[in-house]
Amino acid sequence: MTDTEDTAETNEHGTYNGLIALLDEHGAVYRTIDHAPQGATELVSELRGNALAQAAKCIIVMVKLGKKTTKYVLAVVPGDRRLDLGAVKALFGGTYISFAPKETAERLAGSVSGTVLPFSFDEKLELIVDPALLDHDEIFFNAARLDRSLALSAKDYAEIAAPRVESITEAPAVPGGKRNIDTVMDAVPEKWLPHVLAQVNDYDVKVANVEGEFSEHRHADTDEFFLVLAGRLRLELPDGTVELGPHEVFTVPRGTLHKPVAEPGTRILMFEPRGTVNTGDGNEGTTGVVLP
């Protein structure tokens, strides 16, 4: 075992012991469940025998409030639902949201990915829970260990963890309907206003009619992908200019200052993490118009 692995195991057991001490101190009703090492919500729920809706899926996200302030949030949702990043961002009036880097998330949680507790033991980590999880008598979660879980009274959990309770899950997914990009976008008069054509996992597929110059900007935390569907797009970069025609693609690396310029009749497709603002670190941006 390496020094890193040994330290990680020590931290996990320390977090586990701290949790048990906290629950016992408050007289919480819980039981431990030993199982094969597993941290994926669906798979570990099968091992424990609980309904997926009773599983506390714990996700640490990073919310940027302007250019200088970063907040970390521990979002806890039922295992059968997906976290709505846009809803979390809106709760804080954030300008950007993304999943926290793995190293940061594990440091704040005190345990490795797949074992994050629905409790916050770090003042830098705000706990928010979706109310649907608290509708059950018991909730289930990995207890800061891959090989052990807890079944905990939902009532006791709410009293001890004292989370902020907010609706932060997406509506249940339904099969997406077929769309013709040209038919949809021919009816959109605005320029440089991205429209969300589809959502794939935690990404938005956006299309925009563009013409003339857009503001010079950068995206500090995400690359920016451009596919030209029609017309021509010029990207002015610090070290040169990239010209794109129909069916040509280019990715602007994160942190790179760039200025898009388009000729009349240009239409582009972008693939971006949900919640990305089109002006990057600028002001008065939009994450896009969601098409019905």
Coordinates of C-alpha atoms in Angstrom, one line a residue:
M1 CA 0.0 0.0 0.0
T2 CA 1.4 3.4 -1.0
D3 CA 1.6 6.4 1.4
T4 CA -1.2 8.1 -0.5
E5 CA -3.5 5.0 -0.3
D6 CA -2.7 4.7 3.4
T7 CA -3.6 8.3 4.1
A8 CA -6.8 8.0 2.1
E9 CA -7.9 5.0 4.1
T10 CA -7.0 6.7 7.4
N11 CA -9.1 9.8 6.4
E12 CA -12.1 7.6 5.4
H13 CA -12.1 5.7 8.6
G14 CA -11.8 8.9 10.6
T15 CA -14.8 10.4 8.7
Y16 CA -16.7 7.2 9.3
N17 CA -15.9 7.1 13.0
G18 CA -16.9 10.7 13.3
L19 CA -20.2 10.1 11.7
I20 CA -21.1 7.2 14.0
A21 CA -20.1 9.2 17.0
L22 CA -22.4 12.0 15.8
L23 CA -25.3 9.7 15.2
D24 CA -24.9 8.0 18.6
E25 CA -24.6 11.3 20.4
H26 CA -28.1 12.3 19.0
G27 CA -29.6 8.9 19.5
A28 CA -30.3 8.4 15.8
V29 CA -32.0 5.2 14.5
Y30 CA -29.6 3.6 12.0
R31 CA -28.2 0.3 10.9
T32 CA -25.0 -0.7 9.1
I33 CA -24.9 -2.7 6.0
D34 CA -21.7 -4.4 4.9
H35 CA -21.3 -5.3 1.2
A36 CA -18.8 -5.7 -1.6
P37 CA -16.8 -2.5 -2.3
Q38 CA -19.0 -0.4 -4.5
G39 CA -19.7 3.4 -4.8
A40 CA -21.9 3.7 -7.9
T41 CA -25.4 4.6 -6.7
E42 CA -27.4 2.1 -8.8
L43 CA -25.0 -0.8 -8.2
V44 CA -24.6 -0.3 -4.4
S45 CA -28.4 0.1 -4.1
E46 CA -28.8 -3.4 -5.5
L47 CA -26.2 -4.7 -3.0
R48 CA -28.0 -3.1 -0.1
G49 CA -31.5 -4.0 -1.3
N50 CA -32.9 -0.4 -1.2
A51 CA -35.1 1.4 -3.7
L52 CA -33.0 3.7 -5.8
A53 CA -35.2 6.7 -4.7
Q54 CA -34.1 6.0 -1.1
A55 CA -30.4 6.3 -2.0
A56 CA -28.8 9.7 -1.0
K57 CA -26.7 10.6 -4.1
C58 CA -24.1 13.2 -3.0
I59 CA -22.5 15.5 -5.4
I60 CA -20.1 18.4 -4.7
V61 CA -20.4 21.3 -7.1
M62 CA -18.5 24.6 -7.5
V63 CA -20.4 27.8 -7.9
K64 CA -18.7 31.0 -9.0
L65 CA -20.2 34.3 -7.8
G66 CA -18.5 36.7 -10.2
K67 CA -14.8 36.6 -11.0
K68 CA -13.4 36.4 -7.5
T69 CA -15.7 34.3 -5.2
T70 CA -16.1 30.5 -5.4
K71 CA -18.6 28.6 -3.3
Y72 CA -18.7 24.8 -2.8
V73 CA -22.1 23.0 -2.4
L74 CA -22.8 19.5 -1.3
A75 CA -26.0 18.7 -3.2
V76 CA -27.9 15.6 -2.1
V77 CA -30.6 14.1 -4.3
P78 CA -32.6 10.8 -4.6
G79 CA -30.7 8.2 -6.5
D80 CA -33.3 8.0 -9.2
R81 CA -33.1 11.7 -10.1
R82 CA -30.5 14.0 -11.7
L83 CA -29.1 17.1 -10.1
D84 CA -30.3 20.3 -11.8
L85 CA -27.1 22.4 -11.9
G86 CA -29.1 25.4 -13.2
A87 CA -31.3 25.3 -10.1
V88 CA -28.3 25.2 -7.8
K89 CA -26.7 28.1 -9.6
A90 CA -29.9 30.1 -9.4
L91 CA -30.1 29.6 -5.6
F92 CA -26.9 31.6 -5.2
G93 CA -27.1 33.9 -8.1
G94 CA -24.0 32.3 -9.5
T95 CA -22.3 33.2 -12.8
Y96 CA -21.0 29.7 -13.4
I97 CA -21.4 26.2 -12.0
S98 CA -19.6 22.9 -12.6
F99 CA -18.8 19.7 -10.7
A100 CA -16.0 20.3 -8.3
P101 CA -12.6 18.9 -9.2
K102 CA -12.3 15.4 -7.8
E103 CA -9.3 16.3 -5.5
T104 CA -11.2 19.3 -4.1
A105 CA -14.4 17.3 -3.6
E106 CA -12.6 14.5 -1.7
R107 CA -10.8 16.9 0.5
L108 CA -14.0 18.8 1.5
A109 CA -15.9 15.5 2.0
G110 CA -13.1 13.7 3.9
S111 CA -13.6 10.6 1.8
V112 CA -13.1 9.3 -1.7
S113 CA -15.6 9.6 -4.6
G114 CA -18.5 7.2 -4.3
T115 CA -18.4 7.4 -0.5
V116 CA -19.3 11.1 0.1
L117 CA -21.6 11.5 3.1
P118 CA -24.9 13.5 3.0
F119 CA -23.4 15.5 5.9
S120 CA -21.0 18.5 5.8
F121 CA -18.2 18.6 8.3
D122 CA -16.4 21.5 6.6
E123 CA -17.6 25.1 6.9
K124 CA -16.6 25.8 3.3
L125 CA -19.2 23.2 2.1
E126 CA -22.9 24.2 2.2
L127 CA -25.3 21.3 2.4
I128 CA -28.5 21.3 0.3
V129 CA -31.0 18.4 0.1
D130 CA -33.8 17.9 -2.3
P131 CA -37.1 17.4 -0.4
A132 CA -38.0 14.3 -2.3
L133 CA -35.3 12.4 -0.5
L134 CA -36.9 13.2 2.9
D135 CA -40.2 11.7 1.9
H136 CA -38.9 8.2 2.8
D137 CA -38.7 6.6 6.3
E138 CA -35.1 5.6 5.7
I139 CA -32.3 6.9 3.5
F140 CA -29.3 4.8 2.4
F141 CA -25.7 6.0 1.7
N142 CA -22.1 4.8 1.7
A143 CA -20.7 5.6 5.1
A144 CA -17.4 7.2 3.9
R145 CA -16.4 3.7 2.9
L146 CA -16.9 1.6 -0.2
D147 CA -17.6 -1.6 1.8
R148 CA -20.1 -0.3 4.3
S149 CA -23.4 1.7 4.1
L150 CA -25.9 3.1 6.5
A151 CA -29.6 3.0 6.6
L152 CA -30.6 6.1 8.6
S153 CA -34.0 7.4 9.7
A154 CA -34.8 10.3 7.3
K155 CA -36.3 12.2 10.2
D156 CA -33.2 11.8 12.3
Y157 CA -31.1 12.8 9.3
A158 CA -32.9 16.0 8.7
E159 CA -32.7 17.0 12.4
I160 CA -29.0 16.2 12.8
A161 CA -27.6 17.4 9.4
A162 CA -29.9 20.4 9.4
P163 CA -29.6 20.8 5.6
R164 CA -31.0 23.6 3.5
V165 CA -34.0 22.0 1.7
E166 CA -34.5 23.1 -1.9
S167 CA -35.9 21.5 -5.1
I168 CA -32.7 20.8 -7.0
T169 CA -33.6 17.9 -9.3
E170 CA -34.6 17.8 -12.9
A171 CA -38.0 16.7 -14.1
P172 CA -38.1 13.0 -15.0
A173 CA -36.5 12.5 -18.4
V174 CA -38.8 11.8 -21.3
P175 CA -37.7 10.7 -24.8
G176 CA -36.6 13.7 -26.8
G177 CA -38.6 14.5 -29.9
K178 CA -37.0 14.8 -33.4
R179 CA -36.1 18.3 -34.4
N180 CA -34.9 19.9 -37.6
I181 CA -32.3 22.5 -36.7
D182 CA -33.0 24.8 -39.7
T183 CA -36.8 24.7 -39.1
V184 CA -36.3 25.7 -35.5
M185 CA -33.7 28.3 -36.0
D186 CA -35.2 29.9 -39.1
A187 CA -37.9 31.3 -36.7
V188 CA -35.3 32.8 -34.4
P189 CA -34.5 36.5 -35.3
E190 CA -32.0 37.2 -32.5
K191 CA -28.3 37.1 -33.2
W192 CA -25.7 35.6 -30.8
L193 CA -28.5 34.2 -28.6
P194 CA -27.9 30.5 -28.1
H195 CA -30.9 28.1 -28.0
V196 CA -30.7 24.8 -26.2
L197 CA -31.7 22.2 -28.8
A198 CA -31.0 19.2 -26.6
Q199 CA -29.5 18.1 -23.3
V200 CA -27.0 15.2 -23.3
N201 CA -26.0 14.0 -19.8
D202 CA -24.8 17.2 -18.2
Y203 CA -24.2 19.1 -21.4
D204 CA -26.3 21.5 -23.5
V205 CA -26.3 21.2 -27.3
K206 CA -26.8 24.9 -28.3
V207 CA -27.5 26.5 -31.7
A208 CA -27.3 30.2 -32.5
N209 CA -27.8 32.4 -35.5
V210 CA -24.8 34.8 -35.5
E211 CA -23.7 37.8 -37.5
G212 CA -21.1 40.6 -37.0
E213 CA -18.9 40.8 -33.9
F214 CA -19.5 39.2 -30.5
S215 CA -17.7 40.5 -27.3
E216 CA -14.2 39.4 -26.6
H217 CA -14.3 36.9 -23.7
R218 CA -12.9 33.8 -22.1
H219 CA -14.3 30.8 -20.3
A220 CA -12.0 30.1 -17.3
D221 CA -13.3 26.6 -16.5
T222 CA -14.4 25.0 -19.7
D223 CA -13.3 24.7 -23.3
E224 CA -15.6 26.1 -26.0
F225 CA -16.6 24.0 -29.0
F226 CA -17.8 25.5 -32.3
L227 CA -19.3 23.7 -35.3
V228 CA -20.3 25.9 -38.2
L229 CA -23.5 24.7 -39.8
A230 CA -23.8 27.5 -42.4
G231 CA -21.9 30.6 -43.3
R232 CA -18.4 31.5 -42.1
L233 CA -17.1 32.2 -38.6
R234 CA -13.8 33.9 -37.7
L235 CA -12.3 33.4 -34.2
E236 CA -9.8 36.1 -33.3
L237 CA -7.3 34.6 -30.8
P238 CA -4.2 36.1 -29.1
D239 CA -1.8 34.1 -31.4
G240 CA -3.8 34.4 -34.7
T241 CA -7.1 34.0 -36.4
V242 CA -9.0 30.8 -37.2
E243 CA -11.5 30.8 -40.1
L244 CA -14.3 28.2 -40.1
G245 CA -16.6 27.3 -42.9
P246 CA -19.6 24.9 -43.1
H247 CA -19.0 21.6 -41.3
E248 CA -15.7 22.7 -39.8
V249 CA -15.0 22.6 -36.1
F250 CA -12.7 24.2 -33.6
T251 CA -12.3 24.1 -29.9
V252 CA -11.1 27.2 -28.0
P253 CA -9.1 26.0 -24.9
R254 CA -10.4 27.2 -21.5
G255 CA -8.9 30.5 -20.3
T256 CA -8.2 31.6 -23.9
L257 CA -9.4 35.1 -24.8
H258 CA -11.3 35.0 -28.1
K259 CA -13.6 37.2 -30.2
P260 CA -16.0 35.5 -32.6
V261 CA -16.9 37.4 -35.8
A262 CA -19.5 36.0 -38.3
E263 CA -20.6 36.9 -41.8
P264 CA -24.4 37.3 -42.4
G265 CA -26.3 34.0 -42.5
T266 CA -24.0 32.1 -40.2
R267 CA -25.3 29.4 -37.9
I268 CA -23.2 27.6 -35.3
L269 CA -23.6 24.6 -32.9
M270 CA -22.0 24.5 -29.5
F271 CA -21.6 21.7 -27.0
E272 CA -21.1 23.1 -23.5
P273 CA -21.5 22.0 -19.8
R274 CA -24.9 22.9 -18.5
G275 CA -25.0 26.4 -17.0
T276 CA -22.2 27.9 -19.2
V277 CA -22.7 31.6 -19.8
N278 CA -22.1 32.7 -23.4
T279 CA -20.0 35.7 -22.3
G280 CA -17.7 33.5 -20.2
D281 CA -16.3 35.6 -17.4
G282 CA -18.1 38.7 -18.7
N283 CA -21.3 40.3 -17.5
E284 CA -24.9 40.2 -18.9
G285 CA -24.5 36.8 -20.3
T286 CA -27.0 34.0 -20.9
T287 CA -26.9 30.3 -20.6
G288 CA -29.3 30.0 -23.5
V289 CA -33.0 29.8 -24.3
V290 CA -34.4 26.3 -23.7
L291 CA -36.6 25.3 -26.7
P292 CA -39.9 23.7 -25.8

